[in-house]
Amino acid sequence: MISNLINRKIFTLLKVQYSNMLEYRVEIALWAISGIIPFFMLNIWTNNNLNESINISDVMLSRYFLCAFFVRQFSVVWVVFSFEEDSLMGKVSPYLIQPLNPFFRYFAQHLAEQITRFPFALIIAFFFFIFNPESIWIPNLGILLLSIVSTFLSFLIQFLIQSIVACLCFWTEKASSIERLLFIPTLFLSGLLAPVVSFPAYVKSWIYLTPFPYLIDFPANLLSGNETNISGGLSMQILWIFLLFPLFKKIWSEGTKKYTAMGS
């Protein structure tokens, strides 16, 4: 009975957020287009024959950056900016008296936005294949399902990281500034600009212990068919989720105590 009630609440929340996102279809289309950084990087790599140094063919490199585009489209997170705005506007107070953690609301917003974004991402991929017909491939069903799971885990990692930063709004008004600092290593170490395999050996010796390669590089390699450690990559993604979630709960608990103690 309780589980059915919770499921209905979650479904209703997702339906409401999806309806809200439909009102911003044009803006979401622009967001999808703005995520074509991997295609610019593909052009740089192929025009300078940089892929020869890592023994990846032009076709496989094209598939990698296309998959990096897709992974980025469905793992992008902005919760810190939404929570910071709601905190400054005084919207957090009524959220706290509701029986559902406010971050479930932001989580539903992200899922709804991804569903709305999906057709635009397919259109962009369609034009990519028009200009790169040799890159057309169909991953087998097993790899496709694992890639979807891996991309969702990447989204969860980034959502938890940003949620932890967002909770700092209880102590500072500009938690988004901290997120912008985190964006720098995310941009350069996640595989968005270059496959991690192309990094120097001294970087690869420690980077796989961080969450960054599992945000873009691992899911993109998995989906594109490039060689990757599937079980190791999925295990590390799950490990980081288990490490980040208790940290988020702890900071959220301490933050709400401080917030309510101040009489807000």
PDB file of C-alpha atoms in Angstrom, residues 110-226:
ATOM      1  CA  HIS A 110      16.281  16.572 -14.790  1.00  0.00           C
ATOM      2  CA  LEU A 111      14.629  13.341 -15.922  1.00  0.00           C
ATOM      3  CA  ALA A 112      11.776  15.275 -17.541  1.00  0.00           C
ATOM      4  CA  GLU A 113      14.260  17.548 -19.309  1.00  0.00           C
ATOM      5  CA  GLN A 114      16.150  14.515 -20.631  1.00  0.00           C
ATOM      6  CA  ILE A 115      12.966  13.019 -22.065  1.00  0.00           C
ATOM      7  CA  THR A 116      12.173  16.340 -23.730  1.00  0.00           C
ATOM      8  CA  ARG A 117      15.737  16.638 -25.044  1.00  0.00           C
ATOM      9  CA  PHE A 118      15.811  13.148 -26.593  1.00  0.00           C
ATOM     10  CA  PRO A 119      14.192  13.978 -29.995  1.00  0.00           C
ATOM     11  CA  PHE A 120      16.535  16.940 -30.512  1.00  0.00           C
ATOM     12  CA  ALA A 121      19.563  14.755 -29.755  1.00  0.00           C
ATOM     13  CA  LEU A 122      18.354  12.230 -32.338  1.00  0.00           C
ATOM     14  CA  ILE A 123      17.980  14.962 -34.970  1.00  0.00           C
ATOM     15  CA  ILE A 124      21.541  16.156 -34.314  1.00  0.00           C
ATOM     16  CA  ALA A 125      22.799  12.555 -34.589  1.00  0.00           C
ATOM     17  CA  PHE A 126      20.898  12.183 -37.870  1.00  0.00           C
ATOM     18  CA  PHE A 127      22.729  15.145 -39.396  1.00  0.00           C
ATOM     19  CA  PHE A 128      26.013  13.821 -37.994  1.00  0.00           C
ATOM     20  CA  PHE A 129      25.515  10.566 -39.897  1.00  0.00           C
ATOM     21  CA  ILE A 130      24.633  12.453 -43.079  1.00  0.00           C
ATOM     22  CA  PHE A 131      28.077  14.069 -43.015  1.00  0.00           C
ATOM     23  CA  ASN A 132      29.798  10.950 -41.625  1.00  0.00           C
ATOM     24  CA  PRO A 133      27.997   7.965 -43.210  1.00  0.00           C
ATOM     25  CA  GLU A 134      30.979   5.674 -42.596  1.00  0.00           C
ATOM     26  CA  SER A 135      30.404   6.061 -38.860  1.00  0.00           C
ATOM     27  CA  ILE A 136      26.931   4.495 -38.927  1.00  0.00           C
ATOM     28  CA  TRP A 137      26.697   1.441 -36.692  1.00  0.00           C
ATOM     29  CA  ILE A 138      24.145  -0.371 -34.572  1.00  0.00           C
ATOM     30  CA  PRO A 139      25.385  -1.558 -31.160  1.00  0.00           C
ATOM     31  CA  ASN A 140      24.106  -4.941 -30.049  1.00  0.00           C
ATOM     32  CA  LEU A 141      21.248  -4.962 -27.576  1.00  0.00           C
ATOM     33  CA  GLY A 142      23.378  -5.983 -24.600  1.00  0.00           C
ATOM     34  CA  ILE A 143      25.910  -3.192 -25.121  1.00  0.00           C
ATOM     35  CA  LEU A 144      23.097  -0.695 -25.707  1.00  0.00           C
ATOM     36  CA  LEU A 145      21.404  -1.594 -22.427  1.00  0.00           C
ATOM     37  CA  LEU A 146      24.691  -1.471 -20.507  1.00  0.00           C
ATOM     38  CA  SER A 147      25.428   1.925 -22.085  1.00  0.00           C
ATOM     39  CA  ILE A 148      22.051   3.260 -20.967  1.00  0.00           C
ATOM     40  CA  VAL A 149      22.716   2.000 -17.436  1.00  0.00           C
ATOM     41  CA  SER A 150      26.225   3.477 -17.469  1.00  0.00           C
ATOM     42  CA  THR A 151      24.960   6.840 -18.729  1.00  0.00           C
ATOM     43  CA  PHE A 152      22.327   6.897 -15.983  1.00  0.00           C
ATOM     44  CA  LEU A 153      24.989   6.078 -13.389  1.00  0.00           C
ATOM     45  CA  SER A 154      27.088   8.933 -14.793  1.00  0.00           C
ATOM     46  CA  PHE A 155      24.086  11.204 -14.333  1.00  0.00           C
ATOM     47  CA  LEU A 156      23.647  10.000 -10.740  1.00  0.00           C
ATOM     48  CA  ILE A 157      27.308  10.702  -9.929  1.00  0.00           C
ATOM     49  CA  GLN A 158      27.104  14.225 -11.314  1.00  0.00           C
ATOM     50  CA  PHE A 159      23.746  14.826  -9.638  1.00  0.00           C
ATOM     51  CA  LEU A 160      25.143  13.778  -6.263  1.00  0.00           C
ATOM     52  CA  ILE A 161      28.269  15.908  -6.692  1.00  0.00           C
ATOM     53  CA  GLN A 162      26.217  18.977  -7.569  1.00  0.00           C
ATOM     54  CA  SER A 163      23.703  18.242  -4.808  1.00  0.00           C
ATOM     55  CA  ILE A 164      26.540  18.199  -2.275  1.00  0.00           C
ATOM     56  CA  VAL A 165      27.763  21.544  -3.613  1.00  0.00           C
ATOM     57  CA  ALA A 166      24.169  22.859  -3.629  1.00  0.00           C
ATOM     58  CA  CYS A 167      23.829  22.078   0.087  1.00  0.00           C
ATOM     59  CA  LEU A 168      26.622  24.576   0.700  1.00  0.00           C
ATOM     60  CA  CYS A 169      23.964  27.223   0.009  1.00  0.00           C
ATOM     61  CA  PHE A 170      23.076  26.828   3.673  1.00  0.00           C
ATOM     62  CA  TRP A 171      26.445  28.406   4.481  1.00  0.00           C
ATOM     63  CA  THR A 172      27.116  30.619   1.441  1.00  0.00           C
ATOM     64  CA  GLU A 173      25.053  32.467  -1.161  1.00  0.00           C
ATOM     65  CA  LYS A 174      27.337  31.511  -4.062  1.00  0.00           C
ATOM     66  CA  ALA A 175      27.691  27.752  -4.059  1.00  0.00           C
ATOM     67  CA  SER A 176      27.560  27.908  -7.859  1.00  0.00           C
ATOM     68  CA  SER A 177      31.033  29.472  -7.820  1.00  0.00           C
ATOM     69  CA  ILE A 178      32.367  26.250  -6.297  1.00  0.00           C
ATOM     70  CA  GLU A 179      30.578  24.254  -8.990  1.00  0.00           C
ATOM     71  CA  ARG A 180      32.269  26.332 -11.684  1.00  0.00           C
ATOM     72  CA  LEU A 181      35.633  25.392 -10.185  1.00  0.00           C
ATOM     73  CA  LEU A 182      34.649  21.718 -10.332  1.00  0.00           C
ATOM     74  CA  PHE A 183      33.611  22.155 -13.965  1.00  0.00           C
ATOM     75  CA  ILE A 184      37.243  22.727 -14.978  1.00  0.00           C
ATOM     76  CA  PRO A 185      38.544  19.239 -14.036  1.00  0.00           C
ATOM     77  CA  THR A 186      35.277  17.749 -15.252  1.00  0.00           C
ATOM     78  CA  LEU A 187      35.755  19.327 -18.670  1.00  0.00           C
ATOM     79  CA  PHE A 188      39.365  18.234 -19.102  1.00  0.00           C
ATOM     80  CA  LEU A 189      39.409  14.868 -17.313  1.00  0.00           C
ATOM     81  CA  SER A 190      36.012  13.365 -18.176  1.00  0.00           C
ATOM     82  CA  GLY A 191      36.785  12.480 -21.789  1.00  0.00           C
ATOM     83  CA  LEU A 192      34.631  15.225 -23.267  1.00  0.00           C
ATOM     84  CA  LEU A 193      37.562  16.905 -25.031  1.00  0.00           C
ATOM     85  CA  ALA A 194      39.724  13.829 -25.594  1.00  0.00           C
ATOM     86  CA  PRO A 195      39.559  10.096 -24.863  1.00  0.00           C
ATOM     87  CA  VAL A 196      41.242   9.351 -21.552  1.00  0.00           C
ATOM     88  CA  VAL A 197      43.408   6.749 -23.322  1.00  0.00           C
ATOM     89  CA  SER A 198      45.205   9.647 -25.024  1.00  0.00           C
ATOM     90  CA  PHE A 199      46.311  11.154 -21.691  1.00  0.00           C
ATOM     91  CA  PRO A 200      49.949  10.897 -20.550  1.00  0.00           C
ATOM     92  CA  ALA A 201      50.854   7.811 -18.532  1.00  0.00           C
ATOM     93  CA  TYR A 202      51.406   9.764 -15.324  1.00  0.00           C
ATOM     94  CA  VAL A 203      47.844  11.128 -15.567  1.00  0.00           C
ATOM     95  CA  LYS A 204      46.326   7.736 -16.314  1.00  0.00           C
ATOM     96  CA  SER A 205      48.126   6.305 -13.292  1.00  0.00           C
ATOM     97  CA  TRP A 206      45.710   8.129 -10.948  1.00  0.00           C
ATOM     98  CA  ILE A 207      42.799   9.471 -12.976  1.00  0.00           C
ATOM     99  CA  TYR A 208      40.885   6.169 -12.940  1.00  0.00           C
ATOM    100  CA  LEU A 209      40.646   6.456  -9.157  1.00  0.00           C
ATOM    101  CA  THR A 210      38.619   9.666  -9.557  1.00  0.00           C
ATOM    102  CA  PRO A 211      34.993   9.878 -10.744  1.00  0.00           C
ATOM    103  CA  PHE A 212      35.870  11.933 -13.840  1.00  0.00           C
ATOM    104  CA  PRO A 213      36.577   9.188 -16.448  1.00  0.00           C
ATOM    105  CA  TYR A 214      33.286   7.507 -15.549  1.00  0.00           C
ATOM    106  CA  LEU A 215      31.259  10.606 -16.414  1.00  0.00           C
ATOM    107  CA  ILE A 216      31.872  10.625 -20.187  1.00  0.00           C
ATOM    108  CA  ASP A 217      34.821   8.466 -21.261  1.00  0.00           C
ATOM    109  CA  PHE A 218      33.659   5.097 -19.955  1.00  0.00           C
ATOM    110  CA  PRO A 219      30.009   5.276 -21.163  1.00  0.00           C
ATOM    111  CA  ALA A 220      31.147   6.698 -24.535  1.00  0.00           C
ATOM    112  CA  ASN A 221      33.741   3.955 -25.077  1.00  0.00           C
ATOM    113  CA  LEU A 222      31.214   1.336 -24.045  1.00  0.00           C
ATOM    114  CA  LEU A 223      28.544   2.540 -26.478  1.00  0.00           C
ATOM    115  CA  SER A 224      30.942   3.202 -29.363  1.00  0.00           C
ATOM    116  CA  GLY A 225      32.494  -0.247 -29.195  1.00  0.00           C
ATOM    117  CA  ASN A 226      35.973   0.911 -28.240  1.00  0.00           C
TER     118      ASN A 226
END
